[in-house]
Amino acid sequence: MAITIGVLAVQGAVREHLLALKVLGVKAVSVKKAEDLEGLDGLIIPGGESTAIGRLIREQGLEDRLHSFHKEGKAIFGTCAGLILCSTDKSHKTDDLRLGFIDMEVERNGFGRQVASFETSLNFEGIDQEVEAVFIRAPYIQSVGPDVKVLATFDGKIVAAEQDNVLVTAHHPELTEDYAVLNYFLDKIGK
Ligand code: GLN
């Protein structure tokens, strides 16, 4: 089955995801406005700056359409800033956008600010070999609700999880040539 994946293209690592999907032979399109979600099988919300991405989602009138896309059961993958946006994060103190797709609390910039960009390998539930993971001013997941499945931890902190049709990772799977996590996401759709 041929599938088409959208990459939310308002800010952040958009090009890198489009390139990675191309390498994997998957049709990928940029999503800038609500109509662009029509007919897609899944959506990636990339890393970048979660406050900026959230603001642009609101400005482009995308918020309601993202909620209906989620309710339709379409696959959604939030990486890094995208993870923050997918969370409920009830304790956050700003009016920054949280889409609430995964019942979890997050710690933004949880590994520290500038020094905390690093590369490591992770054991990832559902993937046989260790995955290469690049973290850039990444958040971690402080706690998850009962319906959330934890997929990976690093240094005792949760860094990947899924709930139904939504997958999140604190790292950037598009920035290495190890595409196992992207393939895991594509498998969720039934490639
Ligand atoms: N620190 C960023 C934020 O809070 C996320 C960083 C990233 O996506 N690489 O939005």
PDB file of C-alpha atoms in Angstrom, residues 4-9 29 31 37 40-45 66 69 74-78 101 185 189:
ATOM      1  CA  THR A   4       1.649   9.618   2.108  1.00  0.00           C
ATOM      2  CA  ILE A   5       3.089  11.275   5.182  1.00  0.00           C
ATOM      3  CA  GLY A   6       2.861  14.964   5.961  1.00  0.00           C
ATOM      4  CA  VAL A   7       5.538  16.920   7.781  1.00  0.00           C
ATOM      5  CA  LEU A   8       4.251  19.945   9.659  1.00  0.00           C
ATOM      6  CA  ALA A   9       6.229  22.707   7.981  1.00  0.00           C
ATOM      7  CA  VAL A  29       4.547  16.407   1.675  1.00  0.00           C
ATOM      8  CA  VAL A  31       1.849  20.659   5.722  1.00  0.00           C
ATOM      9  CA  LEU A  37      -3.791  17.320   5.833  1.00  0.00           C
ATOM     10  CA  LEU A  40      -2.620  11.941   4.440  1.00  0.00           C
ATOM     11  CA  ASP A  41      -1.972   8.676   6.265  1.00  0.00           C
ATOM     12  CA  GLY A  42       0.191  10.220   8.958  1.00  0.00           C
ATOM     13  CA  LEU A  43       1.816  13.395  10.176  1.00  0.00           C
ATOM     14  CA  ILE A  44       5.219  14.185  11.677  1.00  0.00           C
ATOM     15  CA  ILE A  45       5.493  17.171  14.006  1.00  0.00           C
ATOM     16  CA  LEU A  66      -4.894  18.673  13.965  1.00  0.00           C
ATOM     17  CA  PHE A  69      -6.842  14.399  12.271  1.00  0.00           C
ATOM     18  CA  LYS A  74      -4.413   8.966  11.789  1.00  0.00           C
ATOM     19  CA  ALA A  75      -0.839   8.262  12.874  1.00  0.00           C
ATOM     20  CA  ILE A  76       1.036  11.178  14.413  1.00  0.00           C
ATOM     21  CA  PHE A  77       4.731  11.289  15.336  1.00  0.00           C
ATOM     22  CA  GLY A  78       6.062  14.141  17.477  1.00  0.00           C
ATOM     23  CA  PHE A 101      -2.600  13.735  22.268  1.00  0.00           C
ATOM     24  CA  PHE A 185       6.250   4.795  12.926  1.00  0.00           C
ATOM     25  CA  ILE A 189       0.366   2.812   9.627  1.00  0.00           C
TER      26      ILE A 189
END
